[in-house]
CSV table of C-alpha atoms in Angstrom, one decimal:
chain,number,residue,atom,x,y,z
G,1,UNK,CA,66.4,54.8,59.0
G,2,UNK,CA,64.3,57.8,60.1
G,3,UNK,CA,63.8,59.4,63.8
G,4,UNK,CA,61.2,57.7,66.1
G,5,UNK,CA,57.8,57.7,64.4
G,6,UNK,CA,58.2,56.6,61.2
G,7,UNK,CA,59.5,60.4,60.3
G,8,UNK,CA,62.6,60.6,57.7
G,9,UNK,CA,62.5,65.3,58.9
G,10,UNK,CA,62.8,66.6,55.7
G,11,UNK,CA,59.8,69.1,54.5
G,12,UNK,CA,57.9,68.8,51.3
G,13,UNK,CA,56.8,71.2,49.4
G,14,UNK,CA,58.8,73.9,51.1
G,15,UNK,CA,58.5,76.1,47.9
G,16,UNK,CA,57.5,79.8,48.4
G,17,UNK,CA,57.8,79.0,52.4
G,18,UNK,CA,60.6,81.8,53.1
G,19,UNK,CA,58.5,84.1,51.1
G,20,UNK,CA,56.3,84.3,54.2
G,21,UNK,CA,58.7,86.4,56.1
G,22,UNK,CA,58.8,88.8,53.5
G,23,UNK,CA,61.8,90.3,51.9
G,24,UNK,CA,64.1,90.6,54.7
G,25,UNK,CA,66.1,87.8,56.1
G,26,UNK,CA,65.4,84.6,57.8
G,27,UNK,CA,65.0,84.4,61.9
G,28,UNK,CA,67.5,81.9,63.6
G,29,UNK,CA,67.0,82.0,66.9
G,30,UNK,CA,70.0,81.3,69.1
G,31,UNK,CA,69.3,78.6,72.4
G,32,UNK,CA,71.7,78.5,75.0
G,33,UNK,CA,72.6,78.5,78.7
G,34,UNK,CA,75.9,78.9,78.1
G,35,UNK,CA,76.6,81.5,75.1
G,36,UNK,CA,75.6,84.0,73.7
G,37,UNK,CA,75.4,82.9,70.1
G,38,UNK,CA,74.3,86.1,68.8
G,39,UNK,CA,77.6,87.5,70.3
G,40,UNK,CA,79.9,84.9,69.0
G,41,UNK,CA,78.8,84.6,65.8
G,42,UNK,CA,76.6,87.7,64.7
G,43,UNK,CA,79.6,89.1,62.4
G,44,UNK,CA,80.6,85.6,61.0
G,45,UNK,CA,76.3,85.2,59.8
G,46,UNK,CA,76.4,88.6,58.5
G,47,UNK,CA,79.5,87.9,56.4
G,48,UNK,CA,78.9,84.5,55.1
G,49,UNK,CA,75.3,83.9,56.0
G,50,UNK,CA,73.3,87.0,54.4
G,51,UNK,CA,70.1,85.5,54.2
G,52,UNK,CA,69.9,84.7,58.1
G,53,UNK,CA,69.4,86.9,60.7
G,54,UNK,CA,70.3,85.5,64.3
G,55,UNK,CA,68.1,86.2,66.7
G,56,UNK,CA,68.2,86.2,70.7
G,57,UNK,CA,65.1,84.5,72.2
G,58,UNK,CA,63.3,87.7,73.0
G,59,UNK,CA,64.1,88.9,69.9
G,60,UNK,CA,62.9,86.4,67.7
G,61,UNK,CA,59.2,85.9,66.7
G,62,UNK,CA,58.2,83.0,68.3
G,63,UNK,CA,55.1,81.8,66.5
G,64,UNK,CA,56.5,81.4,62.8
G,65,UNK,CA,60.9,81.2,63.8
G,66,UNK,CA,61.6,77.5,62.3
G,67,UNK,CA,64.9,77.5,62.8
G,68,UNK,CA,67.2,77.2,65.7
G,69,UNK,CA,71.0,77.6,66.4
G,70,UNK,CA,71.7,75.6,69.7
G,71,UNK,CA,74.3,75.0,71.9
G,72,UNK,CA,73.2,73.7,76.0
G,73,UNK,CA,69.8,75.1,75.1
G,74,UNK,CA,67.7,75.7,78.8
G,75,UNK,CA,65.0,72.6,80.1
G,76,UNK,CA,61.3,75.3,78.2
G,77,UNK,CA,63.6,77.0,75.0
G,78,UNK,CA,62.3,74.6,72.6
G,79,UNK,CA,58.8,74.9,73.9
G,80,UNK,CA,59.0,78.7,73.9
G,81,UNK,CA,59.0,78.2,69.9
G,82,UNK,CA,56.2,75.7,68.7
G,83,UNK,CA,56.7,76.5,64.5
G,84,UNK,CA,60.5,74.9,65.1
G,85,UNK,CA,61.7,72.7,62.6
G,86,UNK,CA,65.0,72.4,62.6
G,87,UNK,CA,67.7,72.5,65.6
G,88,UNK,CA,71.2,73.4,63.8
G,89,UNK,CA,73.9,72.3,66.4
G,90,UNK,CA,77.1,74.0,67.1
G,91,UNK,CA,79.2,71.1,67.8
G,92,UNK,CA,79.6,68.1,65.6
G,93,UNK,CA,78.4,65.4,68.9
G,94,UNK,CA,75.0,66.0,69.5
G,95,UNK,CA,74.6,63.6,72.3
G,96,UNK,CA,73.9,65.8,74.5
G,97,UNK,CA,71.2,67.8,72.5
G,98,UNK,CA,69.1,64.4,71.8
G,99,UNK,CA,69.3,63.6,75.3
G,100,UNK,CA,67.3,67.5,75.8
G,101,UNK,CA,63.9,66.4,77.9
G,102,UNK,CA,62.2,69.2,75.8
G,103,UNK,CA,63.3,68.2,72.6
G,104,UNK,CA,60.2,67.7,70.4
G,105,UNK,CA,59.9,64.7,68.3
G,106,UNK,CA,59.1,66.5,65.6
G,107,UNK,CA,62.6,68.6,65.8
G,108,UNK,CA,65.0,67.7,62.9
G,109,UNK,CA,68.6,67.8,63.9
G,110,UNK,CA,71.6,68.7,62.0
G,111,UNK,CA,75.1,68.8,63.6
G,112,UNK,CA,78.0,70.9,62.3
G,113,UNK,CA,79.9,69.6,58.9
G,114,UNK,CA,83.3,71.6,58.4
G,115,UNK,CA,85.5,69.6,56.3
G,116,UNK,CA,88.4,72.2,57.8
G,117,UNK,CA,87.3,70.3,61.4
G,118,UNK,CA,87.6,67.0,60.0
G,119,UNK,CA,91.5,68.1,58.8
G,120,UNK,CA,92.3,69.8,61.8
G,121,UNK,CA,91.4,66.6,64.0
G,122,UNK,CA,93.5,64.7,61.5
G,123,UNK,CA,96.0,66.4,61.9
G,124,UNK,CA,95.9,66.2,65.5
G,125,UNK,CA,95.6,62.2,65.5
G,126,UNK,CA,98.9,62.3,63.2
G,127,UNK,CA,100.3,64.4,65.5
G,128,UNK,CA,99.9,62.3,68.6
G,129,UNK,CA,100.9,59.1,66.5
G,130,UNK,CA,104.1,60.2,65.4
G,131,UNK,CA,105.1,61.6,68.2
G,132,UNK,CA,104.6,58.4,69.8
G,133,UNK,CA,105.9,56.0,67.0
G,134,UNK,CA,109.0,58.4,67.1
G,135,UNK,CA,109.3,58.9,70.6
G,136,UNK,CA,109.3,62.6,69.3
G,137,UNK,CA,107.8,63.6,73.3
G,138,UNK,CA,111.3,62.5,74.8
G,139,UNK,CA,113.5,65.2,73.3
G,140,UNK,CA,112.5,68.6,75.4
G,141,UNK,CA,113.3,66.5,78.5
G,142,UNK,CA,116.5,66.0,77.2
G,143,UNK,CA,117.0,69.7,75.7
G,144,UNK,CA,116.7,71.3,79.1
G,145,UNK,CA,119.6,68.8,80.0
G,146,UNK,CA,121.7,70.1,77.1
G,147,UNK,CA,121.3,65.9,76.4
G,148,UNK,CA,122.4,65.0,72.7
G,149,UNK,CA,120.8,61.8,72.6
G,150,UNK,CA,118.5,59.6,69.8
G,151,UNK,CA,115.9,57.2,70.7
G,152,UNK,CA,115.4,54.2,68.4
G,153,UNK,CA,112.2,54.8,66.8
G,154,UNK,CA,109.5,52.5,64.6
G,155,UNK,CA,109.0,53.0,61.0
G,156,UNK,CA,105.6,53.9,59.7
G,157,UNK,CA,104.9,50.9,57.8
G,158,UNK,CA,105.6,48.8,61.6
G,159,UNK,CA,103.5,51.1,63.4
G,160,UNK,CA,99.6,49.6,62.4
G,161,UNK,CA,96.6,52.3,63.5
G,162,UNK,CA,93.3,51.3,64.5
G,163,UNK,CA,90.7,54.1,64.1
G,164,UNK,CA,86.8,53.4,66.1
G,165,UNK,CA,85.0,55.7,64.3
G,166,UNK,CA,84.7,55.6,60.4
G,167,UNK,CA,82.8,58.6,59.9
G,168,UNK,CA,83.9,62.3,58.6
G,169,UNK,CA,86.7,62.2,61.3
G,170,UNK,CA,87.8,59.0,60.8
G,171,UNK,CA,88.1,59.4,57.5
G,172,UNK,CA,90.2,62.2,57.8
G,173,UNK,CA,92.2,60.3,60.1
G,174,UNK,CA,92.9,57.2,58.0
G,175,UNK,CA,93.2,59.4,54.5
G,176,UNK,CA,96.1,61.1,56.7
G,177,UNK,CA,97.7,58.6,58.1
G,178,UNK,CA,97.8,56.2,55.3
G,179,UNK,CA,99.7,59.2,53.3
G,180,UNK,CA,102.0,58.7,55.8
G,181,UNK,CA,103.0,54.9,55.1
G,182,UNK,CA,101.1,54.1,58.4
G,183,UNK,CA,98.8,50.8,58.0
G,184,UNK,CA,95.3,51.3,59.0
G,185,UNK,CA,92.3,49.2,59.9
G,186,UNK,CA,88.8,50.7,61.0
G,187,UNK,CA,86.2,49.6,63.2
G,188,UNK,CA,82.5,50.8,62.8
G,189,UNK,CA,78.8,49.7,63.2
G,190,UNK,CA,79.5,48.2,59.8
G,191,UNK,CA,82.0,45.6,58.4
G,192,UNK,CA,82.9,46.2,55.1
G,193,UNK,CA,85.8,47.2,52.8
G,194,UNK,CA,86.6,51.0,51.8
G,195,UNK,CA,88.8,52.8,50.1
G,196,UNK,CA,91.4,50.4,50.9
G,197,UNK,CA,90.7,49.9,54.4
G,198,UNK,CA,89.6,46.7,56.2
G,199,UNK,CA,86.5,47.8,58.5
G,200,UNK,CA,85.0,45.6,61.3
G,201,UNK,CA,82.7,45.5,63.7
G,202,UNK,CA,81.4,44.0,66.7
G,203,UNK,CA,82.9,42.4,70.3
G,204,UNK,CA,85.2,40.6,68.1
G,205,UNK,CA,86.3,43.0,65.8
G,206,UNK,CA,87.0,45.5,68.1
G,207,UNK,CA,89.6,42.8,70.7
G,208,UNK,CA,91.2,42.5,66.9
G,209,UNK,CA,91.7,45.9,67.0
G,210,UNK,CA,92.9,46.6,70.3
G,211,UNK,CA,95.6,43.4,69.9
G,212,UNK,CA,97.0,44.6,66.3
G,213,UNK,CA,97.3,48.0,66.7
G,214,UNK,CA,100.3,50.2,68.1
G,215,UNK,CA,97.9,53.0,68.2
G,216,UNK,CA,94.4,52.8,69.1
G,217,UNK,CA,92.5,56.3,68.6
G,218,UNK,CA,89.0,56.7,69.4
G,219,UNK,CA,86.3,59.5,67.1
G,220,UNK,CA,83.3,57.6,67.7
G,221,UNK,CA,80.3,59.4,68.2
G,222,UNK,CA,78.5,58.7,71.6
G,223,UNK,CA,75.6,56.3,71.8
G,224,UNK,CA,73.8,54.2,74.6
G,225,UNK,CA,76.3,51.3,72.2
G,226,UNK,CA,79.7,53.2,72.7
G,227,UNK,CA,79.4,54.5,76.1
G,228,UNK,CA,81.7,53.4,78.5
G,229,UNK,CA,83.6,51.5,75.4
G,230,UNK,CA,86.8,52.1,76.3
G,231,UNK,CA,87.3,50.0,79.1
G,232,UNK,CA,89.2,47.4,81.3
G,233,UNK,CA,88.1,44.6,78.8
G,234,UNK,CA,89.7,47.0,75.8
G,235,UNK,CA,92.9,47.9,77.6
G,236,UNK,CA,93.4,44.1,78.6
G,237,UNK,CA,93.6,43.3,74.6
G,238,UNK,CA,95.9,46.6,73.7
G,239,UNK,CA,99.6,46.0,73.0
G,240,UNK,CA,102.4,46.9,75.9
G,241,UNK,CA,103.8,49.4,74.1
G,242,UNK,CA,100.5,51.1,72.2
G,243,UNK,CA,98.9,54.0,72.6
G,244,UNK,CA,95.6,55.7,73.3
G,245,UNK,CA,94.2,58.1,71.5
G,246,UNK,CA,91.0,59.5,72.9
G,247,UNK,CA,89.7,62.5,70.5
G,248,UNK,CA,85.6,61.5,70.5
G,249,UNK,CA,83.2,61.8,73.6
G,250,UNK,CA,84.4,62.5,77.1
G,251,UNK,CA,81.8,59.1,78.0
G,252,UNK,CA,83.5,56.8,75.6
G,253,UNK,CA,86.2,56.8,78.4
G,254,UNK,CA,86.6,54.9,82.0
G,255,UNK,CA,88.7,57.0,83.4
G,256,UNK,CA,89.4,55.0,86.2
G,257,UNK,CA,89.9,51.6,84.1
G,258,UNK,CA,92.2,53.6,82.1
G,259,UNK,CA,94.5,54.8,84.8
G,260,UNK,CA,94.9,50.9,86.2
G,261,UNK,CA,95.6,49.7,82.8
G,262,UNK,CA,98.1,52.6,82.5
G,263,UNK,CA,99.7,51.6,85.9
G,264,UNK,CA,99.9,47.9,85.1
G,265,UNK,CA,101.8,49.0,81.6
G,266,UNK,CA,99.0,48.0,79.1
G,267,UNK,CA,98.5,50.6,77.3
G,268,UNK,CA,101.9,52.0,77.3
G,269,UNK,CA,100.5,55.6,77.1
G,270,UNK,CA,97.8,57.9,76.7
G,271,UNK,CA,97.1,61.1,75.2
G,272,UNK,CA,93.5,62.4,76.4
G,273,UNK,CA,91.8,65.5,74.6
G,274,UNK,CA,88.2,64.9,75.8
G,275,UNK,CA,86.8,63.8,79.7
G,276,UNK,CA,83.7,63.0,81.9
G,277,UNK,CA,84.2,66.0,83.5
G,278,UNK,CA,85.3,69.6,81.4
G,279,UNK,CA,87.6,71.4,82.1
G,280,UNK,CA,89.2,68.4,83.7
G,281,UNK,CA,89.2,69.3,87.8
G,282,UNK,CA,92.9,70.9,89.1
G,283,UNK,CA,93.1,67.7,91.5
G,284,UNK,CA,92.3,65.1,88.9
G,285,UNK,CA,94.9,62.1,88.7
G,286,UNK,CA,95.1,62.4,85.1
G,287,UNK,CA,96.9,65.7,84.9
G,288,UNK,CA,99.7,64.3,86.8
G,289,UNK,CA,100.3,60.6,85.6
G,290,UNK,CA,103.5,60.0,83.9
G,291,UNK,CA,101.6,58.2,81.4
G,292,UNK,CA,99.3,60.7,80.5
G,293,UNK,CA,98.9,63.5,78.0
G,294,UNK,CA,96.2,66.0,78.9
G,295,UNK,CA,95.1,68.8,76.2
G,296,UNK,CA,92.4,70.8,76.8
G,297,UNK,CA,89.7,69.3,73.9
G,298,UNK,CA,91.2,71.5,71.2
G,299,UNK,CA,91.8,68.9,68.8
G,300,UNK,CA,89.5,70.3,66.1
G,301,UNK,CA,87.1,73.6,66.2
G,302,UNK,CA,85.0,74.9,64.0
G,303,UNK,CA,85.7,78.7,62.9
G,304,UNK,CA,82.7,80.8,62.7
G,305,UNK,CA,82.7,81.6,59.2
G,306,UNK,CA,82.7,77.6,58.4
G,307,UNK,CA,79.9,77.3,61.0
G,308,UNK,CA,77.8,80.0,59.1
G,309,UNK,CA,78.3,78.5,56.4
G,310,UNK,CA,77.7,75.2,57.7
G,311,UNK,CA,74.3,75.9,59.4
G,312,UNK,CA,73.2,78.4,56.0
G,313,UNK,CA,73.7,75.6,53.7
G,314,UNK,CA,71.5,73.4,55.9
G,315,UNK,CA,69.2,76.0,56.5
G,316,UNK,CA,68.9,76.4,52.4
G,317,UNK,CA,68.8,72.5,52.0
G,318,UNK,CA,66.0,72.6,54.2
G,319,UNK,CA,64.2,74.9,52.4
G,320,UNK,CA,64.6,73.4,49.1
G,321,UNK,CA,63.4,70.0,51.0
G,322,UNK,CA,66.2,68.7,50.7
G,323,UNK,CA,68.2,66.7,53.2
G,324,UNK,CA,70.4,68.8,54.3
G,325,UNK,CA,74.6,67.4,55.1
G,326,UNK,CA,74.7,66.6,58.8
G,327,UNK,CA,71.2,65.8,59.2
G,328,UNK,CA,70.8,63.4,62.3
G,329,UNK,CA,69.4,60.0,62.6
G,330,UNK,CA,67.7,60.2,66.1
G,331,UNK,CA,67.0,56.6,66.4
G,332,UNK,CA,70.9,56.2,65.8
G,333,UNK,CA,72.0,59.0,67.5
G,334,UNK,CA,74.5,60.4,64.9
């Protein structure tokens, strides 16, 4: 399915088209309140990325530029640059961006593709659920007591995973986990069967989830369909002694559902990388709940070598006319 209009954003007959710049290398311009891009990534482009030269917005030519590197880009950036083709995100969630009230129709999208993310936030999801199948979290409690004592813990193949989220990052997630001996079942948009793994979808199959699973651990992307998701209704359907894995959207989350649930002892515990609000405010009830593991949304970055490479080989896609990896679906959202 295309972007609104009936448009799939790819070009045709993009042959010769770089040509027009002349020999020297491609403009990117950079769009962001928050960064500068230029900055951060300058040495990384001129390493791995030859053929692009990132640009600040005064810099840049504004009447032929075509392609963007964005991050928070301000309310007139995109109208600043009219030949704009492609928008090459920084982060993998573009939620954000395709909410932009100056983001043209006509704007492709891509959002970053590392496969080194996707392991790193793998890794991270196996770290939380064996640390919580092995009740690995208790011993530095009992170190500082000079305590020699073993907690019973739950084999792999007892401990089933549900993942919401069967993209890239659940992928990863379920590929690691499974190596592991830990049974896992996906939900998604889609119901279907793959690579082993039972996938369902809907109202239904996500309560089946939330009932089976000792671990429930959330990379969705965020939609107008998964906002708010993880809610009252989800935590009344999780096990007593599961966990909660929230490594997607800050908005998947109701905060304040989950800290009732936690209190009434369903789920049993939490461990939170992502929030409504970033960084998570000093007085916020989530930092001190006994329930409750706070990290500061580090479970997977992007170095800036992989994002040069990431955004130069959509950037050469493009140019070919092809689709390039990452490329968004704006009637989706992802």
């Amino acid at each position: 399915m295309g972007p609104p209009g009936g448009l799939d954003h790819r070009p045709a007959g993009r042959a010769g088209r770089a040509d027009r710049q002349g020999e020297g290398a491609m403009q990117v311009v950079c769009l962001s309140e928050r960064f500068d891009l230029k900055a951060l990534f300058g040495a990384a482009f001129a390493g791995h990325a030859p053929g692009l030269e990132l640009c600040r917005p005064e810099e840049a030519d504004a009447a032929a530029v075509r392609h963007a590197f964005v991050y928070d880009p301000g309310p007139q950036d995109f109208a600043r640059f009219p030949a704009l083709e492609l928008a090459c995100s920084w982060g993998a969630g573009v939620d954000a961006l395709l909410l932009h009230p100056g983001l043209p129709d006509r704007l492709a999208v891509k959002r970053m593709t590392d496969p080194e993310q996707a392991r790193q936030m793998a890794g991270f999801a196996v770290y939380n659920v064996v640390g919580w199948s092995r009740r690995l979290w208790d011993y530095p409690a009992r170190q500082s007591a000079a305590r020699w004592e073993e907690t019973p813990t739950v084999a792999p193949s007892d401990f089933p995973v549900g993942i919401l989220g069967m993209g890239n990052m659940g992928r990863a997630c379920a590929a690691a986990l499974r190596g592991l001996g830990y049974p896992v079942m996906g939900w998604a948009g889609r119901a279907r069967r793959e690579g082993g793994i039972e996938i369902v979808s809907g109202d239904g199959g996500l309560a089946y989830v939330a009932q089976t699973s000792a671990a429930v651990i959330c990379v969705l992307p965020l939609t107008a369909a998964t906002r708010g998701l993880l809610n009252a209704a989800v935590f009344a359907d999780m096990r007593s002694d599961a966990i909660l894995i929230q490594l997607g959207r800050g908005a998947h989350l109701n905060e304040p559902d989950l800290i009732a649930a936690l209190d009434a002892g369903r789920p049993a515990m939490a461990a939170l990388d992502v929030f409504q609000t970033e960084p998570l405010p000093p007085d916020d009830p989530l930092w001190r709940h006994p329930r409750v593991r706070v990290t500061p949304h580090i479970a997977s970055a992007a170095s800036p070598e992989n994002v040069a490479r990431s955004i130069a080989a959509g950037i050469a896609a493009w140019e070919r006319g092809e689709r390039p990896e990452g490329l968004v679906d704006r009637a989706q959202g992802y």
